[in-house]
Coordinates of C-alpha atoms in Angstrom, one line a residue:
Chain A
X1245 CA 21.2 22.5 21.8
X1246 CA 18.6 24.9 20.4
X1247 CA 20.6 28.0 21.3
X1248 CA 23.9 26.2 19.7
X1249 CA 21.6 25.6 16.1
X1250 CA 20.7 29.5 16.1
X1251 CA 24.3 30.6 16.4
X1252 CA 25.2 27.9 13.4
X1253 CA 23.0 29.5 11.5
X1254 CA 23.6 32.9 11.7
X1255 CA 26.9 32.4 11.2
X1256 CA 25.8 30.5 8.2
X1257 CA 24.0 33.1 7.0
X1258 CA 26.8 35.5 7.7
X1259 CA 29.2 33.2 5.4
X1260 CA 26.3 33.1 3.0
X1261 CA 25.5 36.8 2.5
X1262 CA 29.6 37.5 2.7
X1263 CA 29.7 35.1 -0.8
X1264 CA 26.9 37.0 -1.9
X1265 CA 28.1 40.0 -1.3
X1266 CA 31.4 39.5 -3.2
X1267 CA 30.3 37.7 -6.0
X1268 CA 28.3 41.1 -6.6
X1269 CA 31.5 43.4 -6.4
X1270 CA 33.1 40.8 -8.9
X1271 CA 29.9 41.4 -10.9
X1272 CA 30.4 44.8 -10.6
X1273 CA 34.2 45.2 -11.6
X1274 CA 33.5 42.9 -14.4
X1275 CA 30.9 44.9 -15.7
X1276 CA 33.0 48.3 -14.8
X1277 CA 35.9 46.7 -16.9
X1278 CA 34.5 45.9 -20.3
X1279 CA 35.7 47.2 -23.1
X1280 CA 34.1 50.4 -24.4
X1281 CA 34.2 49.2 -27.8
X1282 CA 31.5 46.9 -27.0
X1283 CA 29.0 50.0 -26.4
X1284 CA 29.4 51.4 -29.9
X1285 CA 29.1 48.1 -31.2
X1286 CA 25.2 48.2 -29.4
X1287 CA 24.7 51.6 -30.9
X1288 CA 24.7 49.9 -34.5
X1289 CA 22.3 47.1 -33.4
X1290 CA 19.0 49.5 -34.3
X1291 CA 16.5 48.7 -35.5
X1292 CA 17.2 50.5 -38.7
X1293 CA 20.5 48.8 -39.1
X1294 CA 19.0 45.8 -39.0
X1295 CA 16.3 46.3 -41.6
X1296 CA 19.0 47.2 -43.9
X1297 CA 21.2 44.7 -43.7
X1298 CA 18.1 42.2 -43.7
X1299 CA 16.3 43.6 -46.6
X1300 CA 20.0 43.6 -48.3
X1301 CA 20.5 39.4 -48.2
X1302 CA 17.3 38.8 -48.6
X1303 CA 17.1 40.1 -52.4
X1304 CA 20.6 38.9 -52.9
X1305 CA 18.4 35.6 -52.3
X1306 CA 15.7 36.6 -53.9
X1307 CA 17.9 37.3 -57.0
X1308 CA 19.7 34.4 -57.1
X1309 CA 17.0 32.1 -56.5
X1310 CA 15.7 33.6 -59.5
X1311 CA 18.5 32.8 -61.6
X1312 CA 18.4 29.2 -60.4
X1313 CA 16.3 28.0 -63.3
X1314 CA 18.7 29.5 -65.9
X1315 CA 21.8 26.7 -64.8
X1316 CA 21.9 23.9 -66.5
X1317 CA 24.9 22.0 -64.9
X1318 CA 23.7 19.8 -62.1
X1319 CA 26.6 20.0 -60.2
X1320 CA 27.0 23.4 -60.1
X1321 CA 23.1 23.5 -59.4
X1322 CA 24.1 21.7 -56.2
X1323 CA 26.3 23.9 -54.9
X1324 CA 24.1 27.1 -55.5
X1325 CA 21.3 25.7 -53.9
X1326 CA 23.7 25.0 -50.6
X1327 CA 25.0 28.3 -50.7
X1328 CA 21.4 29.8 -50.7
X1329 CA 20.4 27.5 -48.2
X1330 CA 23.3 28.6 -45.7
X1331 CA 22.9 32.1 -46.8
X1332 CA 18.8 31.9 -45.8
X1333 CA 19.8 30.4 -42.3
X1334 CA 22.7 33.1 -41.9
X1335 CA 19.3 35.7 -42.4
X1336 CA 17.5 33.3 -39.7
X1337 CA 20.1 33.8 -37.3
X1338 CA 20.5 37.5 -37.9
X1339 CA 16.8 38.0 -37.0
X1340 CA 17.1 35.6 -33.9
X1341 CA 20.2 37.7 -32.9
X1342 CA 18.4 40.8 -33.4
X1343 CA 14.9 40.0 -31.9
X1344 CA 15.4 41.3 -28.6
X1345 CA 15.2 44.9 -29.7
X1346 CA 12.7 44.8 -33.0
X1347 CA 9.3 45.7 -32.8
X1348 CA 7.0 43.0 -32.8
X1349 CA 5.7 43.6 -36.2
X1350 CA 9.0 44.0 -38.0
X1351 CA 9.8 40.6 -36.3
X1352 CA 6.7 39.1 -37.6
X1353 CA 7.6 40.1 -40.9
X1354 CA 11.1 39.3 -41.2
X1355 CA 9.9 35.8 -40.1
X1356 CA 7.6 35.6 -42.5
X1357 CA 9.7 36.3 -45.5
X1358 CA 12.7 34.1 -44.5
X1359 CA 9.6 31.3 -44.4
X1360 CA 8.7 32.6 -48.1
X1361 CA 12.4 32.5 -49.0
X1362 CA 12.3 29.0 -47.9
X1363 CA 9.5 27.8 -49.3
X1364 CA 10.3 29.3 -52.8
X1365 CA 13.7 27.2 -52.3
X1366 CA 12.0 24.1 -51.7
X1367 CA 9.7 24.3 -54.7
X1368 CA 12.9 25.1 -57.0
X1369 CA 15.1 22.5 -55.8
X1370 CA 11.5 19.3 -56.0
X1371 CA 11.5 21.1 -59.8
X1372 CA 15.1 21.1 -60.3
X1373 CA 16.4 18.2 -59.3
X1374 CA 15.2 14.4 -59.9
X1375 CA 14.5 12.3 -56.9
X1376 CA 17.0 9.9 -55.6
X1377 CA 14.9 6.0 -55.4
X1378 CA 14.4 5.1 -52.2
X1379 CA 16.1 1.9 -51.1
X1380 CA 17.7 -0.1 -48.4
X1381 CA 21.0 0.2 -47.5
X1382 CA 23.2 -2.5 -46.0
X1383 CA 25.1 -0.7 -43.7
X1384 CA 28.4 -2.0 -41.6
X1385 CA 26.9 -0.9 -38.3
X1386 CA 24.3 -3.4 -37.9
X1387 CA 26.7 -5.7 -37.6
X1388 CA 27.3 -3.8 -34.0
X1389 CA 24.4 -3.9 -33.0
X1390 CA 23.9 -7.7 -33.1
X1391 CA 27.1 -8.2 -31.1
X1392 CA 26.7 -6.0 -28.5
X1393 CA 23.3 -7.8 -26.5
X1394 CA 25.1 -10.8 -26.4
X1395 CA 28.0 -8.9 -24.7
X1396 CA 25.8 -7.8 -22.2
X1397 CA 23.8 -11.0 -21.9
X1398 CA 27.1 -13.0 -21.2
X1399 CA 28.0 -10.2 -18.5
X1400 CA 24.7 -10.4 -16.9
X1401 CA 25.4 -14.4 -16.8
X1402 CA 28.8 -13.9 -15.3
X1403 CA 26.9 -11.6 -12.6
X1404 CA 26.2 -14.4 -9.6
X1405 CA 23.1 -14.4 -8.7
X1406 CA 22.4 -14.8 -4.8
X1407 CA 19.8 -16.0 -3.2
X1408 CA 17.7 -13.4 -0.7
X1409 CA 16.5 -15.2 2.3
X1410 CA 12.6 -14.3 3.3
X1411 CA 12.4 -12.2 6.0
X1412 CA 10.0 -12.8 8.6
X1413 CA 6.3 -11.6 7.9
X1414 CA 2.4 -13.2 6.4
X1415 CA 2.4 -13.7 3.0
X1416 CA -0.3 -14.9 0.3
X1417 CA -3.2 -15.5 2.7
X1418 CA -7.1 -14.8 2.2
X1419 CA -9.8 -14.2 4.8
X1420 CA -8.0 -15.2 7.7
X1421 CA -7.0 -13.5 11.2
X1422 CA -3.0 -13.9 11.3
X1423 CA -1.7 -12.5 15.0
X1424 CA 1.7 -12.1 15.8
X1425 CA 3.2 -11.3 19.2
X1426 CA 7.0 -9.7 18.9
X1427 CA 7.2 -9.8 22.5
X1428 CA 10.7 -11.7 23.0
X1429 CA 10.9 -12.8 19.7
X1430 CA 14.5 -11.1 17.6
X1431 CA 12.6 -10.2 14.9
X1432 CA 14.1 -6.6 13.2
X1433 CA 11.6 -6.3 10.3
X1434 CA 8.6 -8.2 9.4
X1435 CA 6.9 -7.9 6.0
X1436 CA 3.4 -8.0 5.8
X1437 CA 2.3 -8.7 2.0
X1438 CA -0.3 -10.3 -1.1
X1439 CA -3.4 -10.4 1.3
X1440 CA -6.8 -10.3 0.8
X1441 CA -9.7 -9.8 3.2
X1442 CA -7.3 -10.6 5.7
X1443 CA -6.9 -9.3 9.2
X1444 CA -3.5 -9.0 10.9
X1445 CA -2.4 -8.2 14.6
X1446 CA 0.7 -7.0 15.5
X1447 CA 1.5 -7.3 19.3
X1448 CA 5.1 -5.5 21.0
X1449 CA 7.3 -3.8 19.1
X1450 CA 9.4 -4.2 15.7
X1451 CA 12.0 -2.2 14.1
X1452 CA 10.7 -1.9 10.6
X1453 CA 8.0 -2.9 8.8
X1454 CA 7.4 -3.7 4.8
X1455 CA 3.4 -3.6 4.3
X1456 CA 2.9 -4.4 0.0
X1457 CA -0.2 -5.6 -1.8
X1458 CA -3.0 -5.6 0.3
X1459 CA -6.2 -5.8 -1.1
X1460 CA -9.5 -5.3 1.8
X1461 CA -7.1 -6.0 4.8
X1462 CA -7.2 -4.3 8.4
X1463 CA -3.7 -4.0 9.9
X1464 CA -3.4 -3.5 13.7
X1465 CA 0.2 -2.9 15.1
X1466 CA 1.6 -2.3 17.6
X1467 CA 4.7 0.2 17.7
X1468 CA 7.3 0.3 15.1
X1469 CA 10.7 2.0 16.3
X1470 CA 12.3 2.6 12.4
X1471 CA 10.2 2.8 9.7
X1472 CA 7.3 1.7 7.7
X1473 CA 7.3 1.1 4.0
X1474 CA 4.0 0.5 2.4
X1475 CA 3.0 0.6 -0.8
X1476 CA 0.0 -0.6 -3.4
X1477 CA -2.7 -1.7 -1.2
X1478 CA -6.3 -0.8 -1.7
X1479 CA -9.5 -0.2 0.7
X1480 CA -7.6 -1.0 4.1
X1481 CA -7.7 -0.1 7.3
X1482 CA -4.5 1.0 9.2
X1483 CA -4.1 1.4 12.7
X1484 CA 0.0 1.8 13.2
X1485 CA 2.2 3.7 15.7
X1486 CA 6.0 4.7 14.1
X1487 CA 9.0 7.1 13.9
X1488 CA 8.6 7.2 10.1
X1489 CA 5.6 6.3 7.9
X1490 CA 6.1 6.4 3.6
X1491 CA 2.7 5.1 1.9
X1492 CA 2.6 4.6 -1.3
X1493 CA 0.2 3.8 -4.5
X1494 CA -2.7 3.4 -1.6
X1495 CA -6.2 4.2 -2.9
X1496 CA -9.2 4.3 -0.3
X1497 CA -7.6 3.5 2.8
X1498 CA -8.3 4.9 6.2
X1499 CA -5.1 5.1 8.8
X1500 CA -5.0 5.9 12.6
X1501 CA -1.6 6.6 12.9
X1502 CA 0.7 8.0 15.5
X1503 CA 3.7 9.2 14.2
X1504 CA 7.1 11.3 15.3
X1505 CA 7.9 12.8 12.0
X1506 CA 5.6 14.1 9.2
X1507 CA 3.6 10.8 7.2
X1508 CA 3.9 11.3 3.7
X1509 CA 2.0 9.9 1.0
X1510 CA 3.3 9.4 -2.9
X1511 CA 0.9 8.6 -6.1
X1512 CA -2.2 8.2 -3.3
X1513 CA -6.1 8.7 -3.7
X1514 CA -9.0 8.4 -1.5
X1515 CA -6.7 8.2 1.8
X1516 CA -8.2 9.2 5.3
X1517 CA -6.6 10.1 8.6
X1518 CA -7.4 9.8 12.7
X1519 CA -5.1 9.8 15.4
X1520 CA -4.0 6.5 16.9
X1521 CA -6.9 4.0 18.6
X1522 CA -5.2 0.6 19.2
X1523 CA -5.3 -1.4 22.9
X1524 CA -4.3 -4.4 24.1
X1525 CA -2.6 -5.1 27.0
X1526 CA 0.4 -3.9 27.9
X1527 CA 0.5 -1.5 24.8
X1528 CA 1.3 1.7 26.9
X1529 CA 4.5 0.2 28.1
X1530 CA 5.1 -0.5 24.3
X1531 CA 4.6 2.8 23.4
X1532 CA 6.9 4.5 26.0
X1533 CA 9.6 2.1 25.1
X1534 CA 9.5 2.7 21.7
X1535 CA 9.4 7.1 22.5
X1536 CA 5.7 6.9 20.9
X1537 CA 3.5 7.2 24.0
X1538 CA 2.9 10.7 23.6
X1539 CA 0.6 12.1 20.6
X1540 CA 2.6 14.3 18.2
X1541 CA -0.5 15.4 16.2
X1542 CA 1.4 14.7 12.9
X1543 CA -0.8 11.9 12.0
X1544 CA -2.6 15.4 10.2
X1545 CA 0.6 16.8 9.2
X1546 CA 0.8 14.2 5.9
X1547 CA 3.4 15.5 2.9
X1548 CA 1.9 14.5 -0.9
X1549 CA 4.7 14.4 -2.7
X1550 CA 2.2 14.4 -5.6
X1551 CA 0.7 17.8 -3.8
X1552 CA 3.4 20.2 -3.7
X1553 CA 1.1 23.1 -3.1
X1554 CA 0.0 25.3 0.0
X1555 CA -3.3 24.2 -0.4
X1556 CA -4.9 21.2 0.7
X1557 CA -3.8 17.8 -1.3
X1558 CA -7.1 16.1 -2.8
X1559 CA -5.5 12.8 -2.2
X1560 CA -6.0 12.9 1.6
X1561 CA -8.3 14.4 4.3
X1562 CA -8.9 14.3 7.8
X1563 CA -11.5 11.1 8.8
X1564 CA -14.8 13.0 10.5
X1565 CA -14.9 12.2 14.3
X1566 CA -18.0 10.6 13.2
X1567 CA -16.8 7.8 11.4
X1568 CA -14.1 6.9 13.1
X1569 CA -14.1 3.5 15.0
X1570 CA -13.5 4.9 18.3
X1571 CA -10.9 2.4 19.6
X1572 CA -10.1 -1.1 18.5
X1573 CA -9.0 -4.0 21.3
X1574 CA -7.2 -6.3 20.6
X1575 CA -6.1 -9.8 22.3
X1576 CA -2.5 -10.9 23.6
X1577 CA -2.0 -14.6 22.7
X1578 CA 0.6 -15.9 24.9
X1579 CA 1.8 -18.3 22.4
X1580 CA 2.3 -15.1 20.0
X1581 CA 1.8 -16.7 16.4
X1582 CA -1.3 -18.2 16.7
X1583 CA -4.2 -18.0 14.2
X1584 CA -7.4 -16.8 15.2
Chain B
X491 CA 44.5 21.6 -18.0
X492 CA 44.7 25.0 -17.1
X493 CA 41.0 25.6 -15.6
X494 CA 41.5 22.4 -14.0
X495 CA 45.0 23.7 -12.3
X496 CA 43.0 26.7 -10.9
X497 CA 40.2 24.3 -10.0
X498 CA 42.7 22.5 -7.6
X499 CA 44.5 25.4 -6.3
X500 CA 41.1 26.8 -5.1
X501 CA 39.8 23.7 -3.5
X502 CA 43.0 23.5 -1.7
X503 CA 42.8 26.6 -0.2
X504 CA 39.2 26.2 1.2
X505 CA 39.6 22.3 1.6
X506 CA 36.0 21.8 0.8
X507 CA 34.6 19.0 -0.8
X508 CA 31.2 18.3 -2.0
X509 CA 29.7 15.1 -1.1
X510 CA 26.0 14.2 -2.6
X511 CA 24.0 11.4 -0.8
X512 CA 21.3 9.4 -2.7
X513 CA 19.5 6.2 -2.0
X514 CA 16.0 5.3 -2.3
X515 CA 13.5 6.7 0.0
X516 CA 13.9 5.1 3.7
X517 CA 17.3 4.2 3.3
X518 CA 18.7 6.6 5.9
X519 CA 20.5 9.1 4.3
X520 CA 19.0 12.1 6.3
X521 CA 19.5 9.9 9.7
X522 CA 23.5 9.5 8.9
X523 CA 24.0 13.1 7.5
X524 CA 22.5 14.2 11.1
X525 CA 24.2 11.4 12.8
X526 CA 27.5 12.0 11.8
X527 CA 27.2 15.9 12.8
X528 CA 26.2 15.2 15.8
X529 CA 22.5 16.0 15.6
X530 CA 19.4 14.7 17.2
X531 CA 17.9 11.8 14.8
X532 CA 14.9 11.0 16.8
X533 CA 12.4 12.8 15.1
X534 CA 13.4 13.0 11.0
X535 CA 10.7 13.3 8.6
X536 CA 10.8 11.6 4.6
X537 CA 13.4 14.6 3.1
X538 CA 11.0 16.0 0.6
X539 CA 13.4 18.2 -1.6
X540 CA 17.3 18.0 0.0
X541 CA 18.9 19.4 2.8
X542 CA 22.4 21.1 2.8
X543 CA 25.0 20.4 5.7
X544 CA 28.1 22.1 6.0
X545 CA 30.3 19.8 8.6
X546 CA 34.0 20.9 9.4
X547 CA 36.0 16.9 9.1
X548 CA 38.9 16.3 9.8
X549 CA 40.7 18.9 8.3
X550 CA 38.2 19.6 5.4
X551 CA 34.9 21.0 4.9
X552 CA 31.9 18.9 3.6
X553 CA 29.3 19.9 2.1
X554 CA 26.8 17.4 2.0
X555 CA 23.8 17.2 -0.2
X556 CA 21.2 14.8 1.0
X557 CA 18.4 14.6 -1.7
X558 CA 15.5 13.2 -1.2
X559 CA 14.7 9.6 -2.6
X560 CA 11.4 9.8 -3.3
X561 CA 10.4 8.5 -6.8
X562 CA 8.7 11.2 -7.4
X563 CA 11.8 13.3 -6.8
X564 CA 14.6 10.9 -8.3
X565 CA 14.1 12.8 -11.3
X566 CA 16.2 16.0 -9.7
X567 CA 18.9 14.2 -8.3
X568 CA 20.6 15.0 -11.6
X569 CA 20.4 19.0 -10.5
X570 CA 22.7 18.0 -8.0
X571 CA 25.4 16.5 -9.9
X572 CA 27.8 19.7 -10.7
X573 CA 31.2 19.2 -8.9
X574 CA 30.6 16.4 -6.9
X575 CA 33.5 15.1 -5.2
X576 CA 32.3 12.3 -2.9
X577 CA 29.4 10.1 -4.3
X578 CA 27.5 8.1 -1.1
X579 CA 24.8 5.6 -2.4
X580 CA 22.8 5.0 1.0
X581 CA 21.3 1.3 1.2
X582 CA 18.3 0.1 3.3
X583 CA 20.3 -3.5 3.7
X584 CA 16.8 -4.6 5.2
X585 CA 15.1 -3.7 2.6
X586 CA 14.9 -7.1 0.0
X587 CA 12.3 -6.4 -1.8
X588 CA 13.8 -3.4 -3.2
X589 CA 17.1 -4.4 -4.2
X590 CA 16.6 -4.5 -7.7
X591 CA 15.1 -0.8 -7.8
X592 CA 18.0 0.0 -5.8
X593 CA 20.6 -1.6 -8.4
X594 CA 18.6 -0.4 -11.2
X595 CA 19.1 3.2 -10.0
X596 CA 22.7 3.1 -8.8
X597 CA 23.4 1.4 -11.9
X598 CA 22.0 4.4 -13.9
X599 CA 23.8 7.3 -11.6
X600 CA 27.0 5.9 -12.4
X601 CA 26.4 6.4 -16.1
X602 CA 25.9 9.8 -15.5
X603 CA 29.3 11.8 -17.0
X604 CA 29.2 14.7 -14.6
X605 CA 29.9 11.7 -11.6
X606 CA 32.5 10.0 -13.2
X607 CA 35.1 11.2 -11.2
X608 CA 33.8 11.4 -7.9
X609 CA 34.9 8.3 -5.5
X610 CA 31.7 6.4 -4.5
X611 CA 31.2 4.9 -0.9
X612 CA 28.3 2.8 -0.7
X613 CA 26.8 2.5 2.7
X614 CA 25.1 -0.9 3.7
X615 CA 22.7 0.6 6.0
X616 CA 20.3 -0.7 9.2
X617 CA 23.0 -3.3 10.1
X618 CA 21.5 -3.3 13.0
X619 CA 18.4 -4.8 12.3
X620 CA 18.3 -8.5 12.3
X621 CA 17.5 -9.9 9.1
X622 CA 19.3 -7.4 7.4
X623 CA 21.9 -7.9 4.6
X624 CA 26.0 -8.3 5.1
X625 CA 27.8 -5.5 3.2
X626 CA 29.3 -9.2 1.1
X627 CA 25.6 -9.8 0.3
X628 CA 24.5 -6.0 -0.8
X629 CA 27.9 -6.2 -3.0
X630 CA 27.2 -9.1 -4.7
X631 CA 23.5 -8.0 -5.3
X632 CA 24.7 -4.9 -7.1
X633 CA 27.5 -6.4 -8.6
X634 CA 30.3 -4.2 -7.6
X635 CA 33.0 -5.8 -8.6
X636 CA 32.1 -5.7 -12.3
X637 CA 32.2 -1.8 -11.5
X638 CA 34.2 0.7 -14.1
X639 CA 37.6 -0.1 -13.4
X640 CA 38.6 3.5 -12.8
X641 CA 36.0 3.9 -10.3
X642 CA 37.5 4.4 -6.8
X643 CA 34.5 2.5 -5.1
X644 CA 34.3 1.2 -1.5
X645 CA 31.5 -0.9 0.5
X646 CA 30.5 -0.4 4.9
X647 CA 28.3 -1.7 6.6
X648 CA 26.9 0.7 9.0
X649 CA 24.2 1.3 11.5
X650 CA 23.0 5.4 11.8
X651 CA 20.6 4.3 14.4
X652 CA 24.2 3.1 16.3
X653 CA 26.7 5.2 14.6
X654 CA 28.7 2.0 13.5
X655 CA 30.8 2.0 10.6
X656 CA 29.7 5.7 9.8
X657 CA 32.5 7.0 10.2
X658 CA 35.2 4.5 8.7
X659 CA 33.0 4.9 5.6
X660 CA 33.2 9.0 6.1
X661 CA 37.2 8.9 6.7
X662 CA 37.9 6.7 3.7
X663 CA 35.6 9.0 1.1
X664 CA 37.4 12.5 2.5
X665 CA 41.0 10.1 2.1
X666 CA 40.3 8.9 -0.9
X667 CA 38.8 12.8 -2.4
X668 CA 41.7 13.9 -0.5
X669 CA 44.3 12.5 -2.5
X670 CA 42.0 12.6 -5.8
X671 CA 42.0 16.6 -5.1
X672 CA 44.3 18.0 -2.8
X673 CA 48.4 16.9 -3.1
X674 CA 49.0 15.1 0.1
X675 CA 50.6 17.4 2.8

């Protein structure tokens, strides 16, 4: 299998660096087969073309900003100003086409007097020409947009809306023990969610598990063969074995996990990692059923997607082998959803 | 029309197509691309940036993009969107509390311009576990049917921790680009 992967990818990389290689030779006739005209043309693009042709437009603006005063038709006024306007931004773009190859200073300084060219145009046209009252127009398109909610609220209407049956799991408890044994039971996914100060024990195995809005809880569970999917809960304790772990918005919680892939963690804080410590009887077999009875190690190996750095993610460290609980035991109820 | 004659002519020739899967994080996406080629899917970690998978099908060559579906990273997806030919929104059908994100974002890829031609199979995911979703039930949740009418849009259930239904959903994506793309031969 292993040796089957390395020949894919060489021969991946063989296709890979054979593109590469020819999108350079097309890179290279391309560039072989411009036009030579196109090299004279960069000859005139100097430095002291440029200053030329700039210092040139910018007194035929000067000038004719000058003479602006002088016209007493406002129509005509109109029109010059436009034309000086477009001519000024024709000089903008001829220094932002040319300010690859200017010195910095000359740069600067053509800068600066298009802004004084600008700003003189400004002052003559608020001294030449009377502001317009301000008022409110009534204009046809807000007709539009009164219409066009209702559209979409009569869609969203026509849109049935289903009902989602619960799926098995705790929900809205406070301070109490809640046990659950899977063992024979069909459940696929359980959802664990909006405790507080609650304790919960998971006993066999499940194939997914939704964990949401715990608030002071300790969750004890036995192995989960999919995935787990956790998000917003807040000084907890975690003890969970799975293929796949994603935690999100947790803050302050400490997990002993044992997982197959890489944990990751998303918009986290304060989060603290051990290996795995849960018992109760019969939990080996549990494990080895579910592929988890051996320790990967990647309950250290956590991704922060908020940490995309070589260095160590603030949002999570390793829990001292001082403080962590050593191994917690928990009871099999044969009657499996029994409340302590 | 001319570009997009030489377009076609080239695609022909290498009988690619370029397939982009999305989905919100733990939907599976990763699992089916590996699942599909073949591949080990007993150890597969949360995909943080994408993976690229060339897989010879049929007589074509995919290349699938499987993005990541972070939050965090939902943001790129867009970066991926260039001449895509086969659109696969992945759905965790287990997943209820969800569903609304999940409508929320299909809703806003298919918005997006740059997808507007690509066919779209949507892939009602983990229907193996009990308690999940019917493909009927994922459909009427995001409100397929009062899709674009030009979309060419299709619904499977499917299982990658099985295999079921993967590949009916694969054969009627690379059909349906097929004759999109390529004239039938």
């Amino acid at each position: 299998m292993e040796e089957e992967l390395q020949s894919k990818a060489t021969t991946m990389e063989a296709t890979l660096r054979k593109k590469q290689q020819a999108m350079l030779d097309r890179l290279a006739n391309r560039h072989q087969n411009r036009p030579k005209s196109t090299i004279t043309d960069d000859s005139t693009s100097s430095s002291t073309a440029f200053s030329s042709k700039f210092s040139d437009s910018k007194r035929s603006v000067e000038s004719q900003l000058a003479e602006l005063p002088t016209l007493s038709d406002s129509c005509h006024l109109k029109s010059r100003l436009a034309e000086i306007s477009s001519e000024i931004s024709s000089l903008e773009q001829l220094v932002a086409e040319s300010s690859y190859f200017l010195p910095s200073y000359d740069l600067r300084a053509a800068l600066k007097s298009i802004s004084d060219l600008k700003q003189s145009l400004e002052k003559l046209i608020s001294e030449l020409l009377p502001k317009k009252k301000f008022s409110f127009k009534n204009k046809s398109a807000s007709k539009n947009v009164h219409t066009e909610p209702r559209e979409t609220a009569k869609a969203e209407k026509s849109n049935p809306i289903i009902t989602i049956p619960e799926s098995p799991g705790f929900r809205n408890k406070q301070n109490e023990v809640l046990t659950k044994n899977f063992r024979g039971s069909e459940i696929g996914e359980f959802t664990i969610s909006d405790l507080d100060s609650c304790e919960v024990r998971l006993i066999g195995s499940v194939r997914a598990a939704f964990i949401n809005r715990l608030r002071n809880c300790k969750v004890y569970g036995g192995p989960v063969t999919g995935s787990i999917l956790m998000e917003d809960v807040e000084n907890c304790v975690f003890v969970l074995a799975s293929h796949q772990i994603r935690i999100h918005c947790a803050k302050r919680c400490d997990f002993y996990v044992r997982v197959r892939s890489r944990p990751i963690i998303e918009d986290c804080g304060g989060l603290r990692f051990a290996p795995y410590c849960l018992k109760y009887d019969g939990i080996g077999d549990d494990l080895k059923e579910a592929g988890l009875d051996e320790e990967s190690g990647n309950w250290s190996n956590v991704d922060d997607f908020k940490w995309l750095r070589a260095a160590q993610s603030p949002n999570w460290s390793v829990l001292d082998e001082g403080e962590r609980v050593g191994s917690i035991q928990i009871e099999v109820l044969d009657n499996g959803n029994g409340k302590g | 029309m001319g570009l997009l004659s030489i377009i076609r002519k080239i695609k022909r020739k290498e009988k690619e197509m370029r397939i982009l899967m999305v989905g919100l994080d733990n939907s599976g996406k990763t699992t089916i691309v590996l699942k599909i080629n073949g591949e080990d899917t007993s150890v597969i970690s949360p995909t943080l940036g994408f993976n690229i998978k060339t897989i010879n099908y049929q007589k074509y060559t995919l290349n699938i993009w499987d993005v990541g579906g972070q939050k965090t990273i939902r943001s790129y997806w867009r970066n991926y969107f260039e001449q895509t030919d086969g659109l696969v929104w992945v759905v965790d059908s287990s997943d209820l509390r969800r569903l609304d994100d999940c409508k929320m974002e299909l809703d806003n890829l298919l918005k997006e311009e740059r997808l507007s031609g690509a066919s779209l199979l949507i892939l009602a995911n983990k229907q193996d576990i009990k308690g999940a979703l019917t493909p009927e039930e994922i459909a009427r949740v995001l409100n397929l049917e009062n899709m674009d009418k030009t979309r060419h849009w299709k619904i499977v259930g499917c299982s990658a921790y099985t295999g079921s239904g993967l590949l009916e959903g694969f054969d009627w994506l690379v059909q349906d680009i097929a004759s999109r793309i390529y004239v039938l031969d």
